[in-house]
Amino acid sequence: VQLQASGGGLVQAGGSLRLSCAASGNFYGINAMGWYRQAPGEQRELVASITSGSTSNYSDSVKGRFTISRDNAKNTVYLQMNSLKPEDTAVYYCNAEVRLRRYSPYGTYWGQGTQVTVSS
């Protein structure tokens, strides 16, 4: 299973970016998907997650500014980031709970990370 994240970049404060993360490989199904971020010297933190039924959850710091969505047919999760702030600067990682076979347990897989830099 591979998770390929894309869409990061440099943006001014108040701007927007859209991250994408596509899962590929040989697997049975995907449960929850999510986005985490890690700033220099900080621990990795949850930004947003979404279940297979599209129930979403957000950290308080991004509520009202970020929107997570997914396309189950494409095994892809998105993160629309609006009103970006310098404190949003971090490496953003996607993850997914993946079932390899019909009755196997879910395992957690991570993407490679994409840098988001917000200038003031």
PDB file of C-alpha atoms in Angstrom:
ATOM      1  CA  VAL A   1       0.000   0.000   0.000  1.00  0.00           C
ATOM      2  CA  GLN A   2       1.354   3.418  -0.945  1.00  0.00           C
ATOM      3  CA  LEU A   3      -0.012   6.810  -0.022  1.00  0.00           C
ATOM      4  CA  GLN A   4       1.088   9.614  -2.330  1.00  0.00           C
ATOM      5  CA  ALA A   5       0.560  13.127  -0.997  1.00  0.00           C
ATOM      6  CA  SER A   6       0.713  16.246  -3.125  1.00  0.00           C
ATOM      7  CA  GLY A   7      -0.344  19.886  -3.177  1.00  0.00           C
ATOM      8  CA  GLY A   8       1.942  21.527  -0.660  1.00  0.00           C
ATOM      9  CA  GLY A   9       3.813  24.728  -1.331  1.00  0.00           C
ATOM     10  CA  LEU A  10       4.505  28.296  -0.305  1.00  0.00           C
ATOM     11  CA  VAL A  11       1.577  30.658   0.196  1.00  0.00           C
ATOM     12  CA  GLN A  12       1.022  34.022   1.829  1.00  0.00           C
ATOM     13  CA  ALA A  13      -1.029  34.350   4.992  1.00  0.00           C
ATOM     14  CA  GLY A  14      -4.716  34.375   4.149  1.00  0.00           C
ATOM     15  CA  GLY A  15      -4.187  32.210   1.096  1.00  0.00           C
ATOM     16  CA  SER A  16      -5.388  28.716   0.273  1.00  0.00           C
ATOM     17  CA  LEU A  17      -3.926  25.352  -0.637  1.00  0.00           C
ATOM     18  CA  ARG A  18      -5.470  21.989  -1.416  1.00  0.00           C
ATOM     19  CA  LEU A  19      -3.683  18.794  -0.441  1.00  0.00           C
ATOM     20  CA  SER A  20      -4.420  15.436  -2.018  1.00  0.00           C
ATOM     21  CA  CYS A  21      -3.425  11.937  -0.962  1.00  0.00           C
ATOM     22  CA  ALA A  22      -4.109   8.886  -3.096  1.00  0.00           C
ATOM     23  CA  ALA A  23      -3.815   5.306  -1.876  1.00  0.00           C
ATOM     24  CA  SER A  24      -2.640   2.669  -4.320  1.00  0.00           C
ATOM     25  CA  GLY A  25      -1.678  -0.967  -4.238  1.00  0.00           C
ATOM     26  CA  ASN A  26      -3.385  -4.260  -3.565  1.00  0.00           C
ATOM     27  CA  PHE A  27      -5.840  -4.010  -0.686  1.00  0.00           C
ATOM     28  CA  TYR A  28      -9.435  -4.843   0.240  1.00  0.00           C
ATOM     29  CA  GLY A  29     -10.682  -1.555   1.691  1.00  0.00           C
ATOM     30  CA  ILE A  30      -9.970   1.684   3.523  1.00  0.00           C
ATOM     31  CA  ASN A  31     -11.602   2.818   6.733  1.00  0.00           C
ATOM     32  CA  ALA A  32     -10.651   6.215   8.162  1.00  0.00           C
ATOM     33  CA  MET A  33      -8.261   8.596   6.427  1.00  0.00           C
ATOM     34  CA  GLY A  34      -6.636  11.645   7.886  1.00  0.00           C
ATOM     35  CA  TRP A  35      -4.132  14.438   7.801  1.00  0.00           C
ATOM     36  CA  TYR A  36      -1.495  15.139  10.422  1.00  0.00           C
ATOM     37  CA  ARG A  37       1.167  17.805  10.549  1.00  0.00           C
ATOM     38  CA  GLN A  38       4.514  18.257  12.187  1.00  0.00           C
ATOM     39  CA  ALA A  39       6.255  21.584  12.644  1.00  0.00           C
ATOM     40  CA  PRO A  40       9.993  21.762  13.409  1.00  0.00           C
ATOM     41  CA  GLY A  41      10.657  20.806  17.007  1.00  0.00           C
ATOM     42  CA  GLU A  42       7.050  19.807  17.566  1.00  0.00           C
ATOM     43  CA  GLN A  43       5.224  16.514  17.812  1.00  0.00           C
ATOM     44  CA  ARG A  44       3.059  15.275  14.994  1.00  0.00           C
ATOM     45  CA  GLU A  45      -0.545  16.332  15.562  1.00  0.00           C
ATOM     46  CA  LEU A  46      -3.882  15.414  14.066  1.00  0.00           C
ATOM     47  CA  VAL A  47      -5.313  18.050  11.750  1.00  0.00           C
ATOM     48  CA  ALA A  48      -8.434  16.310  10.488  1.00  0.00           C
ATOM     49  CA  SER A  49      -9.823  12.852   9.901  1.00  0.00           C
ATOM     50  CA  ILE A  50     -12.728  11.388   7.976  1.00  0.00           C
ATOM     51  CA  THR A  51     -14.446   8.015   8.185  1.00  0.00           C
ATOM     52  CA  SER A  52     -15.491   5.866   5.249  1.00  0.00           C
ATOM     53  CA  GLY A  53     -18.981   7.271   5.755  1.00  0.00           C
ATOM     54  CA  SER A  54     -17.577  10.833   5.530  1.00  0.00           C
ATOM     55  CA  THR A  55     -17.945  11.792   9.181  1.00  0.00           C
ATOM     56  CA  SER A  56     -15.179  14.326   9.794  1.00  0.00           C
ATOM     57  CA  ASN A  57     -13.269  15.531  12.818  1.00  0.00           C
ATOM     58  CA  TYR A  58     -11.015  18.589  13.134  1.00  0.00           C
ATOM     59  CA  SER A  59      -8.501  19.968  15.557  1.00  0.00           C
ATOM     60  CA  ASP A  60      -9.644  23.168  17.219  1.00  0.00           C
ATOM     61  CA  SER A  61      -6.864  25.124  15.543  1.00  0.00           C
ATOM     62  CA  VAL A  62      -8.209  24.509  12.027  1.00  0.00           C
ATOM     63  CA  LYS A  63     -11.973  24.347  12.551  1.00  0.00           C
ATOM     64  CA  GLY A  64     -13.773  26.683  10.217  1.00  0.00           C
ATOM     65  CA  ARG A  65     -10.717  27.086   7.962  1.00  0.00           C
ATOM     66  CA  PHE A  66      -9.877  23.566   6.757  1.00  0.00           C
ATOM     67  CA  THR A  67     -12.184  21.034   5.130  1.00  0.00           C
ATOM     68  CA  ILE A  68     -11.401  17.342   4.744  1.00  0.00           C
ATOM     69  CA  SER A  69     -13.138  15.257   2.106  1.00  0.00           C
ATOM     70  CA  ARG A  70     -12.624  11.971   0.315  1.00  0.00           C
ATOM     71  CA  ASP A  71     -13.434  10.212  -2.921  1.00  0.00           C
ATOM     72  CA  ASN A  72     -13.872   6.538  -2.097  1.00  0.00           C
ATOM     73  CA  ALA A  73     -13.899   5.521  -5.763  1.00  0.00           C
ATOM     74  CA  LYS A  74     -10.434   7.057  -6.162  1.00  0.00           C
ATOM     75  CA  ASN A  75      -9.146   6.043  -2.690  1.00  0.00           C
ATOM     76  CA  THR A  76      -8.197   9.673  -2.230  1.00  0.00           C
ATOM     77  CA  VAL A  77      -8.467  12.116   0.655  1.00  0.00           C
ATOM     78  CA  TYR A  78      -8.296  15.887   0.297  1.00  0.00           C
ATOM     79  CA  LEU A  79      -7.600  18.771   2.640  1.00  0.00           C
ATOM     80  CA  GLN A  80      -8.804  22.183   1.552  1.00  0.00           C
ATOM     81  CA  MET A  81      -6.960  24.786   3.591  1.00  0.00           C
ATOM     82  CA  ASN A  82      -8.280  28.347   3.590  1.00  0.00           C
ATOM     83  CA  SER A  83      -7.303  31.452   5.564  1.00  0.00           C
ATOM     84  CA  LEU A  84      -3.868  30.003   6.138  1.00  0.00           C
ATOM     85  CA  LYS A  85      -1.754  31.362   8.974  1.00  0.00           C
ATOM     86  CA  PRO A  86       2.017  31.253   9.529  1.00  0.00           C
ATOM     87  CA  GLU A  87       1.411  28.822  12.385  1.00  0.00           C
ATOM     88  CA  ASP A  88       0.011  26.343   9.862  1.00  0.00           C
ATOM     89  CA  THR A  89       3.537  25.921   8.494  1.00  0.00           C
ATOM     90  CA  ALA A  90       4.518  22.272   8.810  1.00  0.00           C
ATOM     91  CA  VAL A  91       5.055  19.044   6.951  1.00  0.00           C
ATOM     92  CA  TYR A  92       1.641  17.522   6.340  1.00  0.00           C
ATOM     93  CA  TYR A  93       1.240  13.751   6.357  1.00  0.00           C
ATOM     94  CA  CYS A  94      -1.737  11.718   5.246  1.00  0.00           C
ATOM     95  CA  ASN A  95      -2.644   8.372   6.703  1.00  0.00           C
ATOM     96  CA  ALA A  96      -5.172   5.667   6.127  1.00  0.00           C
ATOM     97  CA  GLU A  97      -6.506   2.611   7.921  1.00  0.00           C
ATOM     98  CA  VAL A  98      -6.271  -0.118   5.310  1.00  0.00           C
ATOM     99  CA  ARG A  99      -7.528  -3.685   5.272  1.00  0.00           C
ATOM    100  CA  LEU A 100      -5.373  -5.858   3.034  1.00  0.00           C
ATOM    101  CA  ARG A 101      -7.759  -8.817   2.859  1.00  0.00           C
ATOM    102  CA  ARG A 102     -11.461  -9.211   3.550  1.00  0.00           C
ATOM    103  CA  TYR A 103     -11.045 -10.512   7.126  1.00  0.00           C
ATOM    104  CA  SER A 104      -7.653  -9.083   8.031  1.00  0.00           C
ATOM    105  CA  PRO A 105      -7.323  -6.331  10.649  1.00  0.00           C
ATOM    106  CA  TYR A 106      -6.853  -2.729   9.619  1.00  0.00           C
ATOM    107  CA  GLY A 107      -3.295  -1.420   9.515  1.00  0.00           C
ATOM    108  CA  THR A 108      -2.205   2.215   9.491  1.00  0.00           C
ATOM    109  CA  TYR A 109      -0.238   3.491   6.517  1.00  0.00           C
ATOM    110  CA  TRP A 110       1.428   6.878   6.068  1.00  0.00           C
ATOM    111  CA  GLY A 111       2.231   9.076   3.118  1.00  0.00           C
ATOM    112  CA  GLN A 112       5.624  10.685   2.596  1.00  0.00           C
ATOM    113  CA  GLY A 113       4.667  14.193   3.728  1.00  0.00           C
ATOM    114  CA  THR A 114       4.297  17.443   1.855  1.00  0.00           C
ATOM    115  CA  GLN A 115       5.668  20.797   3.013  1.00  0.00           C
ATOM    116  CA  VAL A 116       3.278  23.681   3.596  1.00  0.00           C
ATOM    117  CA  THR A 117       4.874  27.058   4.269  1.00  0.00           C
ATOM    118  CA  VAL A 118       2.787  30.127   5.068  1.00  0.00           C
ATOM    119  CA  SER A 119       4.581  33.463   4.960  1.00  0.00           C
ATOM    120  CA  SER A 120       3.451  36.452   6.982  1.00  0.00           C
TER     121      SER A 120
END
